[in-house]
Amino acid sequence: MAAIDSLSAVFNSVYPAKENASSPDKYLVYQGGKRYLQSLAGGVLRLLETNDARVFDGSYQFTGDSVVDLLQHLCRFGLEFAAPEPGDEATYKRLFFAIRGIYESIAAEEAQ
């Protein structure tokens, strides 16, 4: 968290909020950077809350190639999706429809 605090301080000195409100382009860069720093801080807090060494050794890293691989990975480790970041909603919808398609095909096979 100290490293993120230092990054935030440097970011705020390079991109002061008042200056960035004057231009739409500067504002978008500023907001993107601010969101990124917030996501880093949130990730560190989640890591600290879990108190699970697997978080730090890479065990939770997903390395599959398909939606089925992703579902197996989530089930194996008891993981679940977080809320989408702003702008990622379309990806979540596509993933939802892919999972629903898998479920529907399994349900159809079981019905036969």
PDB file of C-alpha atoms in Angstrom:
ATOM      1  CA  MET A   1       0.000   0.000   0.000  1.00  0.00           C
ATOM      2  CA  ALA A   2       2.935   2.332   0.621  1.00  0.00           C
ATOM      3  CA  ALA A   3       4.057   1.890  -2.995  1.00  0.00           C
ATOM      4  CA  ILE A   4       0.555   2.667  -4.248  1.00  0.00           C
ATOM      5  CA  ASP A   5       0.402   5.733  -2.013  1.00  0.00           C
ATOM      6  CA  SER A   6       3.714   6.908  -3.494  1.00  0.00           C
ATOM      7  CA  LEU A   7       2.451   6.294  -7.030  1.00  0.00           C
ATOM      8  CA  SER A   8      -0.725   8.212  -6.239  1.00  0.00           C
ATOM      9  CA  ALA A   9       1.227  11.158  -4.876  1.00  0.00           C
ATOM     10  CA  VAL A  10       3.408  11.317  -7.995  1.00  0.00           C
ATOM     11  CA  PHE A  11       0.355  10.907 -10.233  1.00  0.00           C
ATOM     12  CA  ASN A  12      -1.474  13.737  -8.463  1.00  0.00           C
ATOM     13  CA  SER A  13       1.564  16.006  -8.759  1.00  0.00           C
ATOM     14  CA  VAL A  14       1.890  15.318 -12.498  1.00  0.00           C
ATOM     15  CA  TYR A  15      -1.867  15.388 -13.176  1.00  0.00           C
ATOM     16  CA  PRO A  16      -3.463  17.900 -10.783  1.00  0.00           C
ATOM     17  CA  ALA A  17      -7.254  17.479 -10.789  1.00  0.00           C
ATOM     18  CA  LYS A  18      -7.997  21.188 -11.466  1.00  0.00           C
ATOM     19  CA  GLU A  19      -5.736  21.352 -14.518  1.00  0.00           C
ATOM     20  CA  ASN A  20      -7.194  18.207 -16.035  1.00  0.00           C
ATOM     21  CA  ALA A  21     -10.767  19.454 -15.850  1.00  0.00           C
ATOM     22  CA  SER A  22      -9.907  22.113 -18.457  1.00  0.00           C
ATOM     23  CA  SER A  23      -9.493  19.683 -21.374  1.00  0.00           C
ATOM     24  CA  PRO A  24     -11.551  16.575 -22.250  1.00  0.00           C
ATOM     25  CA  ASP A  25      -8.425  14.718 -23.400  1.00  0.00           C
ATOM     26  CA  LYS A  26      -6.519  15.533 -20.208  1.00  0.00           C
ATOM     27  CA  TYR A  27      -9.573  14.602 -18.154  1.00  0.00           C
ATOM     28  CA  LEU A  28      -9.824  11.156 -19.798  1.00  0.00           C
ATOM     29  CA  VAL A  29      -6.136  10.456 -19.149  1.00  0.00           C
ATOM     30  CA  TYR A  30      -6.533  11.647 -15.579  1.00  0.00           C
ATOM     31  CA  GLN A  31      -9.625   9.500 -14.934  1.00  0.00           C
ATOM     32  CA  GLY A  32      -8.011   6.442 -16.521  1.00  0.00           C
ATOM     33  CA  GLY A  33      -4.923   6.791 -14.361  1.00  0.00           C
ATOM     34  CA  LYS A  34      -6.977   7.405 -11.255  1.00  0.00           C
ATOM     35  CA  ARG A  35      -9.093   4.277 -11.913  1.00  0.00           C
ATOM     36  CA  TYR A  36      -5.965   2.216 -12.491  1.00  0.00           C
ATOM     37  CA  LEU A  37      -4.469   3.308  -9.160  1.00  0.00           C
ATOM     38  CA  GLN A  38      -7.779   2.556  -7.431  1.00  0.00           C
ATOM     39  CA  SER A  39      -7.842  -0.922  -8.956  1.00  0.00           C
ATOM     40  CA  LEU A  40      -4.286  -1.548  -7.735  1.00  0.00           C
ATOM     41  CA  ALA A  41      -5.250  -0.478  -4.213  1.00  0.00           C
ATOM     42  CA  GLY A  42      -8.352  -2.676  -4.334  1.00  0.00           C
ATOM     43  CA  GLY A  43      -6.275  -5.636  -5.460  1.00  0.00           C
ATOM     44  CA  VAL A  44      -3.813  -5.187  -2.619  1.00  0.00           C
ATOM     45  CA  LEU A  45      -6.650  -4.930  -0.095  1.00  0.00           C
ATOM     46  CA  ARG A  46      -8.226  -8.136  -1.446  1.00  0.00           C
ATOM     47  CA  LEU A  47      -4.870  -9.893  -1.191  1.00  0.00           C
ATOM     48  CA  LEU A  48      -4.446  -8.783   2.403  1.00  0.00           C
ATOM     49  CA  GLU A  49      -7.998  -9.833   3.323  1.00  0.00           C
ATOM     50  CA  THR A  50      -7.593 -13.365   1.951  1.00  0.00           C
ATOM     51  CA  ASN A  51      -4.457 -14.150   3.946  1.00  0.00           C
ATOM     52  CA  ASP A  52      -3.882 -16.982   1.439  1.00  0.00           C
ATOM     53  CA  ALA A  53      -0.342 -17.714   0.217  1.00  0.00           C
ATOM     54  CA  ARG A  54      -1.714 -19.017  -3.108  1.00  0.00           C
ATOM     55  CA  VAL A  55      -2.568 -15.436  -4.004  1.00  0.00           C
ATOM     56  CA  PHE A  56       1.125 -14.601  -3.977  1.00  0.00           C
ATOM     57  CA  ASP A  57       2.581 -17.730  -5.637  1.00  0.00           C
ATOM     58  CA  GLY A  58       0.554 -17.480  -8.850  1.00  0.00           C
ATOM     59  CA  SER A  59      -1.738 -20.457  -8.152  1.00  0.00           C
ATOM     60  CA  TYR A  60      -4.841 -18.416  -8.887  1.00  0.00           C
ATOM     61  CA  GLN A  61      -3.581 -17.186 -12.269  1.00  0.00           C
ATOM     62  CA  PHE A  62      -5.800 -18.374 -15.099  1.00  0.00           C
ATOM     63  CA  THR A  63      -3.905 -19.945 -17.993  1.00  0.00           C
ATOM     64  CA  GLY A  64      -6.682 -21.669 -19.958  1.00  0.00           C
ATOM     65  CA  ASP A  65      -7.947 -21.060 -23.462  1.00  0.00           C
ATOM     66  CA  SER A  66     -11.721 -21.427 -23.247  1.00  0.00           C
ATOM     67  CA  VAL A  67     -14.797 -20.579 -21.244  1.00  0.00           C
ATOM     68  CA  VAL A  68     -14.904 -24.186 -20.007  1.00  0.00           C
ATOM     69  CA  ASP A  69     -11.293 -23.840 -18.789  1.00  0.00           C
ATOM     70  CA  LEU A  70     -12.263 -20.626 -17.015  1.00  0.00           C
ATOM     71  CA  LEU A  71     -15.237 -22.277 -15.295  1.00  0.00           C
ATOM     72  CA  GLN A  72     -13.084 -25.200 -14.173  1.00  0.00           C
ATOM     73  CA  HIS A  73     -10.483 -22.783 -12.812  1.00  0.00           C
ATOM     74  CA  LEU A  74     -13.108 -20.801 -10.882  1.00  0.00           C
ATOM     75  CA  CYS A  75     -14.619 -23.984  -9.407  1.00  0.00           C
ATOM     76  CA  ARG A  76     -11.235 -25.511  -8.521  1.00  0.00           C
ATOM     77  CA  PHE A  77     -10.271 -22.509  -6.407  1.00  0.00           C
ATOM     78  CA  GLY A  78     -13.709 -21.386  -5.219  1.00  0.00           C
ATOM     79  CA  LEU A  79     -13.374 -18.078  -7.058  1.00  0.00           C
ATOM     80  CA  GLU A  80     -16.162 -15.857  -8.311  1.00  0.00           C
ATOM     81  CA  PHE A  81     -16.481 -12.873 -10.601  1.00  0.00           C
ATOM     82  CA  ALA A  82     -16.162  -9.382  -9.244  1.00  0.00           C
ATOM     83  CA  ALA A  83     -18.303  -6.579 -10.626  1.00  0.00           C
ATOM     84  CA  PRO A  84     -17.051  -5.391 -14.013  1.00  0.00           C
ATOM     85  CA  GLU A  85     -14.853  -2.345 -14.223  1.00  0.00           C
ATOM     86  CA  PRO A  86     -16.458   0.567 -16.086  1.00  0.00           C
ATOM     87  CA  GLY A  87     -16.236  -0.239 -19.778  1.00  0.00           C
ATOM     88  CA  ASP A  88     -15.949  -4.012 -19.283  1.00  0.00           C
ATOM     89  CA  GLU A  89     -19.689  -4.679 -19.185  1.00  0.00           C
ATOM     90  CA  ALA A  90     -19.775  -5.961 -22.788  1.00  0.00           C
ATOM     91  CA  THR A  91     -17.144  -8.590 -21.981  1.00  0.00           C
ATOM     92  CA  TYR A  92     -19.170  -9.782 -19.007  1.00  0.00           C
ATOM     93  CA  LYS A  93     -22.290 -10.040 -21.171  1.00  0.00           C
ATOM     94  CA  ARG A  94     -20.458 -12.075 -23.814  1.00  0.00           C
ATOM     95  CA  LEU A  95     -19.092 -14.374 -21.125  1.00  0.00           C
ATOM     96  CA  PHE A  96     -22.554 -14.735 -19.575  1.00  0.00           C
ATOM     97  CA  PHE A  97     -24.059 -15.735 -22.923  1.00  0.00           C
ATOM     98  CA  ALA A  98     -21.227 -18.215 -23.536  1.00  0.00           C
ATOM     99  CA  ILE A  99     -21.811 -19.808 -20.114  1.00  0.00           C
ATOM    100  CA  ARG A 100     -25.554 -19.886 -20.735  1.00  0.00           C
ATOM    101  CA  GLY A 101     -24.931 -21.632 -24.070  1.00  0.00           C
ATOM    102  CA  ILE A 102     -22.836 -24.290 -22.322  1.00  0.00           C
ATOM    103  CA  TYR A 103     -25.559 -24.790 -19.729  1.00  0.00           C
ATOM    104  CA  GLU A 104     -28.251 -25.061 -22.403  1.00  0.00           C
ATOM    105  CA  SER A 105     -26.271 -27.662 -24.362  1.00  0.00           C
ATOM    106  CA  ILE A 106     -25.700 -29.743 -21.221  1.00  0.00           C
ATOM    107  CA  ALA A 107     -29.374 -29.471 -20.260  1.00  0.00           C
ATOM    108  CA  ALA A 108     -30.406 -30.577 -23.777  1.00  0.00           C
ATOM    109  CA  GLU A 109     -28.055 -33.596 -23.601  1.00  0.00           C
ATOM    110  CA  GLU A 110     -29.421 -34.601 -20.191  1.00  0.00           C
ATOM    111  CA  ALA A 111     -32.994 -34.295 -21.451  1.00  0.00           C
ATOM    112  CA  GLN A 112     -32.248 -36.791 -24.228  1.00  0.00           C
TER     113      GLN A 112
END
